[in-house]
Coordinates of C-alpha atoms in Angstrom, one line a residue:
M20 CA 4.5 -4.9 11.8
P21 CA 6.8 -3.8 9.0
E22 CA 5.5 -3.0 5.6
Y23 CA 6.8 -4.7 2.5
S24 CA 6.6 -3.7 -1.2
V25 CA 7.5 -5.0 -4.5
R26 CA 8.8 -2.1 -6.6
V27 CA 10.0 -1.9 -10.1
R28 CA 10.4 1.2 -12.2
A29 CA 8.3 1.7 -15.3
L30 CA 10.2 0.1 -18.2
G31 CA 8.6 1.6 -21.3
S32 CA 9.6 0.7 -24.8
A33 CA 13.1 -0.3 -23.8
S34 CA 11.7 -3.7 -22.7
V35 CA 10.1 -4.7 -25.9
P36 CA 11.8 -7.0 -28.5
L37 CA 13.4 -5.0 -31.4
D38 CA 11.8 -7.3 -34.0
S39 CA 8.3 -6.1 -33.0
A40 CA 6.6 -3.0 -34.4
E41 CA 7.0 -1.2 -31.0
G42 CA 10.6 -2.3 -30.9
R43 CA 11.4 -0.9 -34.3
D44 CA 9.8 2.4 -33.3
F45 CA 12.0 2.4 -30.2
L46 CA 15.1 1.7 -32.3
Q47 CA 14.2 4.4 -34.8
R48 CA 13.8 7.0 -32.0
R49 CA 17.1 6.0 -30.5
I50 CA 19.0 6.3 -33.8
A51 CA 17.4 9.7 -34.2
L52 CA 18.6 10.6 -30.7
F53 CA 22.1 9.4 -31.6
A54 CA 22.1 11.5 -34.8
R55 CA 20.9 14.5 -32.9
V56 CA 23.6 14.3 -30.3
I57 CA 26.3 14.0 -32.9
F58 CA 25.0 16.9 -34.9
F59 CA 24.8 19.3 -31.9
L60 CA 28.3 18.2 -30.7
D61 CA 29.9 18.4 -34.1
F62 CA 28.3 21.6 -35.4
G63 CA 28.4 23.1 -31.9
F64 CA 32.2 22.6 -31.8
F65 CA 32.6 24.2 -35.2
V66 CA 30.6 27.3 -34.0
L67 CA 32.5 27.4 -30.8
I68 CA 35.9 27.6 -32.6
R69 CA 34.6 30.3 -34.9
V70 CA 33.3 32.4 -31.9
L71 CA 36.7 32.0 -30.2
E72 CA 38.5 33.1 -33.3
L73 CA 36.2 36.1 -33.6
V74 CA 36.8 37.1 -30.0
A75 CA 40.5 36.8 -30.5
G76 CA 40.4 38.8 -33.8
V77 CA 41.9 36.0 -35.9
L78 CA 38.8 34.9 -37.8
R79 CA 39.4 34.8 -41.5
P80 CA 36.5 34.5 -44.0
A81 CA 38.5 32.1 -46.1
V82 CA 38.4 29.5 -43.3
F83 CA 34.8 28.5 -44.3
L84 CA 36.2 27.4 -47.7
A85 CA 39.1 25.4 -46.2
P86 CA 38.9 21.7 -47.1
S87 CA 39.3 20.6 -43.4
E88 CA 36.4 22.9 -42.3
L89 CA 34.2 21.8 -45.2
A90 CA 34.8 18.2 -44.2
H91 CA 33.9 19.2 -40.6
L92 CA 30.6 20.7 -41.8
A93 CA 30.0 17.6 -44.0
S94 CA 30.2 15.3 -40.9
A95 CA 27.6 17.4 -39.2
A96 CA 25.4 17.4 -42.3
V97 CA 25.5 13.5 -42.3
A98 CA 24.3 13.5 -38.7
A99 CA 21.5 15.9 -39.7
L100 CA 20.5 13.7 -42.6
M101 CA 20.4 10.6 -40.3
W102 CA 18.2 12.6 -37.8
R103 CA 15.9 13.6 -40.6
A104 CA 15.6 10.1 -42.0
C105 CA 14.6 8.7 -38.6
A106 CA 12.2 11.6 -37.8
G107 CA 9.7 10.8 -40.6
R108 CA 7.7 7.7 -41.5
P109 CA 8.4 4.4 -39.8
R110 CA 11.1 2.4 -41.3
S111 CA 12.0 -1.3 -41.5
A112 CA 14.6 -2.8 -39.3
A113 CA 16.9 -3.4 -42.3
S114 CA 16.5 0.2 -43.4
L115 CA 17.3 1.5 -39.8
G116 CA 20.4 -0.7 -39.7
R117 CA 21.7 0.8 -43.0
I118 CA 21.0 4.3 -41.8
E119 CA 22.8 3.8 -38.5
A120 CA 25.8 1.9 -39.8
G121 CA 26.2 3.9 -43.0
G122 CA 25.8 7.2 -41.2
L123 CA 28.5 6.2 -38.6
V124 CA 31.0 5.2 -41.3
L125 CA 30.3 8.4 -43.3
V126 CA 30.8 10.6 -40.2
A127 CA 34.1 8.8 -39.5
A128 CA 35.1 9.3 -43.1
F129 CA 34.6 13.0 -43.0
F130 CA 36.4 13.2 -39.7
A131 CA 39.3 11.4 -41.5
L132 CA 39.1 13.9 -44.4
M133 CA 39.1 16.8 -41.9
G134 CA 42.3 15.5 -40.2
A135 CA 44.0 14.7 -43.5
T136 CA 43.4 18.2 -44.9
M137 CA 44.3 20.3 -41.9
P138 CA 47.0 22.8 -43.0
L139 CA 49.4 22.1 -40.2
G140 CA 53.2 22.5 -40.6
E141 CA 53.2 24.4 -43.9
S142 CA 54.6 27.6 -42.4
V143 CA 57.1 25.9 -40.0
P144 CA 58.2 22.6 -41.5
E145 CA 60.2 21.7 -38.4
M146 CA 56.9 21.4 -36.5
A147 CA 55.4 19.1 -39.0
A148 CA 55.7 16.0 -36.8
V149 CA 54.0 17.7 -33.9
H150 CA 51.2 19.1 -36.0
G151 CA 50.7 15.8 -37.7
G152 CA 50.4 14.1 -34.4
F153 CA 47.9 16.8 -33.3
G154 CA 45.8 16.2 -36.3
S155 CA 45.8 12.4 -35.7
F156 CA 44.7 12.9 -32.1
I157 CA 41.9 15.2 -33.1
M158 CA 40.5 12.5 -35.4
I159 CA 40.9 9.8 -32.7
I160 CA 39.2 11.9 -30.0
A161 CA 36.3 12.8 -32.3
F162 CA 35.8 9.2 -33.4
T163 CA 36.0 7.9 -29.8
N164 CA 33.2 10.2 -28.8
V165 CA 31.0 9.2 -31.7
A166 CA 31.6 5.4 -31.2
I167 CA 30.9 5.4 -27.5
A168 CA 27.8 7.6 -28.0
R169 CA 26.5 5.1 -30.6
A170 CA 27.1 2.2 -28.1
V171 CA 25.2 4.0 -25.3
L172 CA 22.3 5.3 -27.3
V173 CA 21.6 2.7 -30.0
P174 CA 20.5 -0.8 -28.8
S175 CA 22.7 -3.3 -30.6
T176 CA 24.3 -6.7 -30.0
P177 CA 28.0 -6.6 -29.1
R178 CA 28.8 -8.5 -32.3
R179 CA 27.1 -5.9 -34.5
T180 CA 28.7 -3.0 -32.5
L181 CA 32.1 -4.6 -33.1
W182 CA 31.7 -4.9 -36.8
V183 CA 30.1 -1.4 -37.3
V184 CA 32.8 0.4 -35.3
L185 CA 35.6 -1.5 -37.0
A186 CA 34.2 -0.5 -40.4
A187 CA 34.1 3.1 -39.2
T188 CA 37.8 3.0 -38.1
A189 CA 39.0 2.1 -41.6
P190 CA 38.9 5.7 -43.0
V191 CA 40.4 7.1 -39.8
V192 CA 43.3 4.7 -40.0
G193 CA 43.8 5.6 -43.6
A194 CA 43.9 9.3 -42.8
I195 CA 46.4 8.7 -40.0
A196 CA 48.6 6.9 -42.4
F197 CA 48.4 9.7 -44.9
I198 CA 49.2 12.3 -42.2
Q199 CA 52.3 10.4 -40.9
I200 CA 53.7 9.7 -44.4
H201 CA 52.9 13.2 -45.7
W202 CA 54.3 15.3 -42.8
L203 CA 57.1 13.2 -41.5
Q204 CA 60.6 13.4 -43.1
D205 CA 62.0 10.3 -41.3
A206 CA 62.7 7.0 -42.9
L207 CA 59.7 5.0 -44.1
L208 CA 60.0 2.5 -41.3
Y209 CA 59.6 5.2 -38.7
R210 CA 56.6 6.6 -40.6
L211 CA 55.0 3.2 -40.6
L212 CA 55.8 2.7 -36.9
H213 CA 54.1 6.1 -36.1
T214 CA 51.1 5.1 -38.1
V215 CA 50.8 1.8 -36.2
Q216 CA 51.2 3.6 -32.9
F217 CA 48.4 6.1 -33.6
A218 CA 46.2 3.4 -35.1
A219 CA 46.6 1.4 -31.9
Y220 CA 44.9 4.2 -30.0
L221 CA 41.8 3.4 -32.0
T222 CA 41.5 0.0 -30.2
L223 CA 40.2 1.9 -27.2
P224 CA 36.9 3.2 -28.7
V225 CA 36.4 -0.2 -30.4
V226 CA 36.8 -2.1 -27.1
V227 CA 34.9 0.4 -25.0
A228 CA 32.0 0.6 -27.5
T229 CA 31.7 -3.2 -27.7
V230 CA 31.8 -3.7 -24.0
T231 CA 29.3 -0.9 -23.5
S232 CA 26.9 -2.5 -26.0
R233 CA 27.3 -5.9 -24.3
V234 CA 26.4 -4.5 -20.9
I235 CA 23.5 -2.3 -22.0
Y236 CA 22.1 -4.9 -24.4
G237 CA 22.4 -7.6 -21.7
L238 CA 20.6 -5.5 -19.2
R239 CA 17.9 -4.6 -21.7
E240 CA 17.3 -8.3 -22.3
Q241 CA 17.0 -9.0 -18.6
V242 CA 14.6 -6.1 -18.3
R243 CA 12.5 -7.4 -21.2
E244 CA 12.4 -10.9 -19.6
A245 CA 11.4 -9.5 -16.2
A246 CA 8.7 -7.3 -17.8
Q247 CA 7.2 -10.4 -19.4
L248 CA 7.0 -12.2 -16.1
G249 CA 5.4 -9.4 -14.3
Q250 CA 6.6 -6.3 -12.5
Y251 CA 4.6 -4.3 -10.0
T252 CA 4.9 -1.1 -7.9
L253 CA 2.9 -0.9 -4.7
E254 CA 1.2 2.4 -4.0
E255 CA -0.9 2.1 -0.8
K256 CA -2.3 -0.4 1.6
I257 CA -6.0 -1.1 1.1
G258 CA -6.7 -4.0 3.3
E259 CA -5.5 -7.0 5.3
G260 CA -6.8 -10.5 5.5
A261 CA -6.0 -13.8 7.3
M262 CA -3.0 -14.5 5.1
G263 CA -1.5 -11.2 4.2
A264 CA -1.9 -7.5 3.3
V265 CA -3.4 -6.1 0.1
Y266 CA -2.0 -3.1 -1.7
R267 CA -3.0 -1.0 -4.6
A268 CA -0.4 -1.6 -7.3
R269 CA 0.6 -0.6 -10.8
H270 CA 2.0 -3.0 -13.4
A271 CA 5.0 -1.6 -15.2
M272 CA 3.8 -2.7 -18.7
L273 CA 0.1 -3.5 -18.7
R274 CA -1.1 -0.3 -17.1
R275 CA -4.3 -2.1 -15.8
P276 CA -5.5 -1.5 -12.2
T277 CA -4.1 -4.2 -10.0
A278 CA -4.1 -5.2 -6.4
I279 CA -1.3 -7.2 -4.8
K280 CA -1.6 -9.5 -1.8
L281 CA 1.6 -10.2 0.1
L282 CA 2.6 -12.8 2.6
P283 CA 5.5 -11.1 4.4
P284 CA 8.4 -13.1 5.7
D285 CA 7.3 -12.6 9.3
R286 CA 4.2 -14.7 8.5
A287 CA 6.1 -17.2 6.5
G288 CA 7.0 -20.8 7.3
E289 CA 6.4 -24.0 5.5
R290 CA 2.8 -24.3 6.5
N291 CA 1.8 -20.7 5.8
I292 CA 3.7 -20.6 2.5
A293 CA 1.9 -23.7 1.3
R294 CA -1.4 -22.3 2.4
F295 CA -0.8 -19.0 0.6
E296 CA 0.2 -20.8 -2.7
R297 CA -2.9 -23.0 -2.4
E298 CA -5.1 -19.9 -2.1
V299 CA -3.7 -18.7 -5.4
Q300 CA -4.0 -22.1 -7.1
L301 CA -7.6 -22.7 -6.1
T302 CA -8.8 -19.2 -6.6
S303 CA -7.3 -18.9 -10.1
K304 CA -9.6 -21.7 -11.2
L305 CA -12.6 -19.6 -10.6
T306 CA -13.9 -17.4 -13.5
H307 CA -17.3 -16.2 -12.3
P308 CA -17.8 -12.5 -12.8
N309 CA -18.6 -12.1 -9.1
T310 CA -15.3 -13.7 -8.0
V311 CA -12.1 -11.7 -7.9
A312 CA -9.9 -12.5 -10.9
I313 CA -6.3 -13.6 -10.3
Y314 CA -3.7 -12.3 -12.8
D315 CA -0.4 -13.6 -11.7
Y316 CA 1.7 -14.8 -8.7
G317 CA 5.3 -15.3 -7.6
R318 CA 7.8 -14.3 -5.0
T319 CA 10.5 -11.7 -4.4
P320 CA 14.1 -12.6 -3.8
D321 CA 13.7 -11.9 -0.1
G322 CA 10.9 -14.5 0.2
V323 CA 7.8 -12.3 0.1
F324 CA 5.1 -14.3 -1.7
Y325 CA 2.5 -12.3 -3.7
Y326 CA -0.3 -12.6 -6.2
A327 CA -1.8 -10.0 -8.4
M328 CA -5.6 -9.7 -8.8
E329 CA -8.0 -7.2 -10.2
L330 CA -8.3 -4.0 -8.3
L331 CA -11.7 -3.6 -6.8
D332 CA -12.2 0.1 -6.4
G333 CA -15.3 -0.1 -4.3
V334 CA -16.5 -0.7 -0.7
D335 CA -17.1 -3.8 1.3
L336 CA -20.4 -4.6 2.9
E337 CA -19.1 -3.8 6.4
Q338 CA -18.2 -0.3 5.3
L339 CA -21.5 -0.1 3.4
V340 CA -23.6 -0.8 6.5
G341 CA -21.3 1.3 8.7
A342 CA -21.9 4.3 6.5
A343 CA -25.5 3.9 5.3
G344 CA -27.1 1.6 7.9
P345 CA -29.5 -1.2 7.1
Q346 CA -30.1 -1.8 3.4
P347 CA -33.3 -2.0 1.4
P348 CA -34.6 -5.5 1.0
G349 CA -34.3 -5.3 -2.8
R350 CA -30.6 -4.4 -2.5
V351 CA -30.0 -7.2 -0.1
V352 CA -31.5 -9.7 -2.5
H353 CA -29.5 -8.2 -5.4
I354 CA -26.2 -8.5 -3.5
L355 CA -26.8 -12.0 -2.1
A356 CA -27.9 -13.4 -5.4
Q357 CA -24.6 -12.3 -7.0
V358 CA -22.6 -13.9 -4.2
C359 CA -24.6 -17.1 -4.6
G360 CA -23.5 -17.2 -8.3
A361 CA -19.9 -17.0 -7.2
L362 CA -20.3 -19.6 -4.5
S363 CA -22.2 -21.9 -6.9
E364 CA -19.2 -22.0 -9.2
A365 CA -16.8 -22.6 -6.4
H366 CA -18.9 -25.3 -4.8
A367 CA -19.3 -27.0 -8.2
V368 CA -15.5 -27.5 -8.5
G369 CA -15.3 -28.7 -4.8
L370 CA -14.2 -25.4 -3.2
I371 CA -15.6 -24.1 0.1
H372 CA -14.8 -20.5 1.0
R373 CA -15.2 -20.8 4.8
D374 CA -14.8 -17.1 5.5
I375 CA -17.9 -15.5 3.9
K376 CA -18.4 -12.2 5.8
P377 CA -19.2 -8.6 4.9
A378 CA -15.5 -7.6 4.7
N379 CA -14.9 -10.2 2.1
I380 CA -17.7 -9.1 -0.3
L381 CA -17.1 -5.8 -2.1
L382 CA -19.5 -3.7 -4.1
C383 CA -18.0 -2.1 -7.2
E384 CA -18.9 -0.2 -10.4
R385 CA -18.0 -2.4 -13.4
G386 CA -18.6 -1.8 -17.1
G387 CA -21.2 0.9 -16.4
A388 CA -23.1 -1.3 -13.9
S389 CA -23.4 -0.4 -10.3
D390 CA -23.5 -2.6 -7.2
V391 CA -21.5 -5.4 -8.8
A392 CA -20.6 -7.8 -5.9
K393 CA -17.2 -9.4 -5.8
V394 CA -16.2 -12.3 -3.4
V395 CA -12.6 -11.9 -2.3
D396 CA -10.1 -13.5 0.1
F397 CA -10.1 -17.2 -0.4
G398 CA -7.4 -17.5 2.3
L399 CA -9.4 -20.0 4.2
V400 CA -10.6 -21.9 1.2
K401 CA -11.0 -25.6 1.6
E402 CA -11.4 -28.4 -1.0
R403 CA -14.1 -30.9 -0.3
E404 CA -13.0 -34.4 0.4
G405 CA -13.1 -36.5 -2.7
A406 CA -12.8 -33.4 -5.0
G407 CA -9.7 -33.0 -7.1
D408 CA -6.7 -35.1 -6.7
G409 CA -6.2 -35.9 -3.1
A410 CA -6.0 -32.3 -1.9
G411 CA -5.5 -31.8 1.8
D412 CA -8.7 -31.8 3.8
G413 CA -7.5 -29.4 6.3
D414 CA -7.5 -25.6 6.4
G415 CA -5.9 -25.1 3.1
A416 CA -2.4 -25.5 4.4
G417 CA -1.4 -28.3 2.1
A418 CA -0.3 -27.8 -1.5
V419 CA -2.7 -29.1 -4.2
G420 CA -2.4 -32.8 -4.6
D421 CA -0.9 -33.3 -1.1
G422 CA -3.2 -35.3 1.1
D423 CA -0.6 -36.4 3.7
A424 CA -0.7 -35.8 7.4
R425 CA 1.2 -32.5 7.1
A426 CA -1.6 -31.0 5.0
S427 CA -4.3 -32.0 7.5
Q428 CA -2.5 -31.5 10.8
S429 CA -4.7 -28.5 11.6
A430 CA -7.9 -29.9 10.0
A431 CA -9.8 -29.8 13.3
A432 CA -8.9 -26.1 14.0
I433 CA -11.7 -23.6 14.0
T434 CA -11.1 -21.2 11.1
G435 CA -13.2 -18.2 10.0
T436 CA -14.7 -15.1 11.5
P437 CA -16.6 -15.9 14.8
L438 CA -19.6 -13.6 13.9
Y439 CA -20.3 -15.7 10.7
L440 CA -19.2 -19.2 11.8
S441 CA -21.6 -22.1 11.1
P442 CA -22.4 -24.5 14.0
E443 CA -20.6 -27.4 12.3
A444 CA -17.5 -25.2 11.8
I445 CA -17.4 -24.9 15.6
R446 CA -18.5 -28.4 16.5
E447 CA -16.7 -30.5 13.8
P448 CA -14.6 -28.5 11.4
R449 CA -13.9 -31.7 9.3
A450 CA -17.6 -31.9 8.5
V451 CA -17.7 -28.4 6.9
D452 CA -19.2 -28.4 3.4
A453 CA -20.8 -26.0 1.0
R454 CA -23.8 -25.4 3.3
S455 CA -21.5 -23.8 5.8
D456 CA -20.9 -21.0 3.3
L457 CA -24.7 -20.7 3.0
Y458 CA -25.0 -20.2 6.8
A459 CA -22.4 -17.5 6.6
L460 CA -24.1 -15.9 3.7
G461 CA -27.4 -15.9 5.6
A462 CA -25.6 -14.1 8.5
V463 CA -24.3 -11.6 6.0
G464 CA -27.9 -11.0 4.6
Y465 CA -29.1 -10.6 8.2
F466 CA -26.4 -8.0 8.8
L467 CA -27.3 -6.1 5.6
L468 CA -31.1 -6.1 6.4
T469 CA -30.8 -5.2 10.1
G470 CA -27.5 -3.4 10.4
R471 CA -26.5 -5.8 13.2
P472 CA -24.8 -9.2 13.4
V473 CA -27.0 -12.2 14.1
F474 CA -25.4 -12.7 17.5
Q475 CA -23.3 -10.4 19.7
A476 CA -21.4 -11.4 22.7
E477 CA -18.5 -10.3 25.0
S478 CA -16.3 -13.3 24.2
V479 CA -15.6 -15.7 21.4
V480 CA -16.6 -18.6 23.5
E481 CA -20.0 -17.0 24.3
L482 CA -20.5 -16.2 20.6
C483 CA -19.7 -19.7 19.5
G484 CA -22.2 -21.0 22.1
M485 CA -24.9 -18.7 20.5
H486 CA -24.2 -20.1 17.1
L487 CA -24.5 -23.6 18.5
Y488 CA -27.6 -23.3 20.6
R489 CA -29.4 -20.0 20.4
E490 CA -32.0 -19.3 17.7
P491 CA -31.6 -15.9 16.0
V492 CA -34.1 -13.1 16.6
P493 CA -36.2 -12.6 13.5
P494 CA -34.9 -9.6 11.5
A495 CA -38.2 -7.7 11.6
E496 CA -38.3 -8.1 15.4
R497 CA -34.7 -7.0 15.6
V498 CA -35.2 -3.7 13.8
G499 CA -38.7 -3.1 15.1
R500 CA -40.3 -2.5 11.7
R501 CA -42.0 -4.5 9.0
L502 CA -39.8 -6.4 6.6
P503 CA -40.6 -8.8 3.7
D504 CA -41.6 -12.0 5.5
E505 CA -40.4 -14.3 2.7
L506 CA -36.9 -12.8 2.7
C507 CA -36.7 -13.0 6.5
Q508 CA -37.8 -16.6 6.5
L509 CA -35.2 -17.5 3.9
L510 CA -32.4 -15.9 5.9
L511 CA -33.5 -17.8 9.0
R512 CA -33.5 -21.0 6.9
C513 CA -29.9 -20.3 6.0
L514 CA -29.2 -19.8 9.7
A515 CA -30.6 -23.2 10.7
K516 CA -28.5 -25.2 13.1
R517 CA -28.7 -28.4 11.1
P518 CA -27.1 -28.1 7.6
D519 CA -29.8 -30.3 6.0
E520 CA -32.4 -27.7 7.0
R521 CA -30.7 -25.0 4.9
P522 CA -31.1 -24.5 1.2
A523 CA -29.5 -27.5 -0.6
S524 CA -27.1 -25.4 -2.7
A525 CA -26.1 -21.9 -3.6
A526 CA -28.0 -22.2 -6.8
D527 CA -31.2 -23.1 -4.9
L528 CA -30.6 -20.2 -2.5
R529 CA -30.2 -17.8 -5.4
A530 CA -33.4 -19.0 -7.0
A531 CA -35.3 -18.6 -3.7
L532 CA -33.8 -15.0 -3.3
L533 CA -34.9 -14.0 -6.7
A534 CA -38.4 -15.3 -6.0
C535 CA -38.9 -13.1 -2.9
P536 CA -41.6 -10.5 -3.5
V537 CA -39.5 -7.4 -2.9
A538 CA -39.1 -4.2 -4.8
P539 CA -36.3 -5.0 -7.3
W540 CA -33.0 -3.1 -6.9
T541 CA -32.0 -1.8 -10.3
D542 CA -29.3 0.5 -11.8
A543 CA -31.8 3.3 -11.5
D544 CA -31.6 2.8 -7.8
S545 CA -27.9 2.1 -7.4
A546 CA -26.5 4.8 -9.8
P547 CA -27.8 7.8 -7.7
W548 CA -26.7 6.1 -4.5
W549 CA -23.1 5.7 -5.8
L550 CA -23.2 9.2 -7.1
E551 CA -24.0 10.5 -3.6
H552 CA -22.0 8.1 -1.4
G553 CA -19.5 6.3 -3.6
A554 CA -16.7 9.0 -3.6
A555 CA -16.7 9.4 0.2
L556 CA -16.7 5.6 0.8
R557 CA -13.9 5.0 -1.6
A558 CA -11.9 7.9 -0.1
A559 CA -12.3 6.4 3.3
R560 CA -11.2 3.0 2.0
A561 CA -8.1 4.5 0.4
G562 CA -7.1 6.3 3.5
A563 CA -4.5 3.8 4.6
A564 CA -0.9 5.0 5.3
P565 CA 1.4 5.1 2.3
V566 CA 3.8 2.2 1.8
E567 CA 7.4 2.8 3.0
P568 CA 10.0 2.5 0.2
Y569 CA 11.4 -1.0 0.0
A570 CA 13.1 -1.9 -3.3
A571 CA 12.7 -5.5 -4.5
T572 CA 12.5 -7.0 -7.9
V573 CA 9.7 -9.5 -8.5
A574 CA 11.2 -12.8 -9.4
I575 CA 9.1 -15.8 -10.5
D576 CA 10.4 -19.3 -10.1
L577 CA 9.4 -20.7 -13.5
R578 CA 10.0 -24.3 -12.5
L579 CA 7.7 -23.8 -9.5
R580 CA 5.2 -22.1 -11.8
Q581 CA 5.2 -25.0 -14.2
A582 CA 4.8 -27.6 -11.4
Q583 CA 1.9 -25.6 -10.0
A584 CA 0.2 -25.2 -13.4
T585 CA 0.5 -29.0 -13.8
A586 CA -1.1 -29.5 -10.4
I587 CA -3.9 -27.2 -11.2
A588 CA -4.6 -28.9 -14.5
D589 CA -4.8 -32.2 -12.6
L590 CA -7.5 -31.0 -10.2

């Protein structure tokens, strides 16, 4: 089966609005970078020319006092002052705008002064036109580099770029006019034509800078919008459930630990897509601390549905028993009581999990507390008939609020994990209610206490027959040692064949669990256990193969999001 990922590069400050404090800090750093680049290019060119003159033996000390060279150094000094102004305390957006625009105009003015004062043609008047043209081209090339560097490095709207660059061209055009009129001996009309010809070359940096700003600024806005909607990079596969695979992920902006569950295209189809979206909608209504929290959901352009949830860096109960064997009665009570709290909230709003099993209950360390249980994977969640607004009464395939035949076409199908199926889920799936979850939770408690499932068989049919007709072996008899009788009897009550013989609710079961006379399991017990076993178990859980590269930008359909939010609010 192919692996899929949702990958977006970290975006950093480039995706924040420029009118925010973080955005102004980003703008200030970019202007400082622009000034730095201009300084090193400008001053570096001056040094390079002097070095070449020195090597050629034509360097004259008087060159450092020449007006054109002083203007050249002045342009580098302006860039250095811009750099210094943006390297200090934070500045307002207006102040940054003045520094950037004023600095560009001043640099261009000194370029113009440099070109206008170049001593070209004095010794050979016949070459004045050639030298004058050379000086004009020097200014145009220098200005073009600065204008394009500004468009690339400084975030700006195309309109602002156009006006700032146009303002900076004014002194350059003036210098070109001076050079042509001063050096040429032709008629005034020809001098003006030459001036217009050279000035026309300045349209190139103006157009290129404006278009560059338009492209970069537009991409920046798209990135910012995408970052607000949610961007994730998958890192490794950490599990797989009935409806999709789960990956460790990293959000490009929020930096919080996240897990992503995906429904790949090969599992898609109208029924499965609706079921996957329903899972998100229903689970996102739950806020109990022992239920996995849902952060976000959406789809990629190639049809991969996903939702983002809190990353549970722990171990599931199946791994726990597989590594450590049967658990102490106090720990069993501690875990089951937490799960009862999560189920109590779900049942109160009309939701039935229908797939309670060891692999769907994780133990984590949260907020300094150990052995925090989290109920995950509501992929088979079902809404009770009469709860909500006509939700489908099937296996969760229908969208919220859709009670038609399409949503319930598979209502009679047996769904869940056979080892933890209640008798009514086998006999009459339509009759499943909250007490079916209590049966499954009793089977989980039996597994924790004994290290073995309630029933074991060679086929699913035989296993289902045991759930329907065979009484479970008492836990103490199963392990051949003494166990707290009250706890054993309570688990057997949960495993009663008739739903009305089980505890009436998850809240009642929790109260009965806490009343069992067992040695309490506290942080003083769990902390040393996690210290000894936690790292190895987490390492084993994280040992999945890495995700193969697969680039896709997360796109969220906002109209679908709004419609789903309305549907959730109506439940």
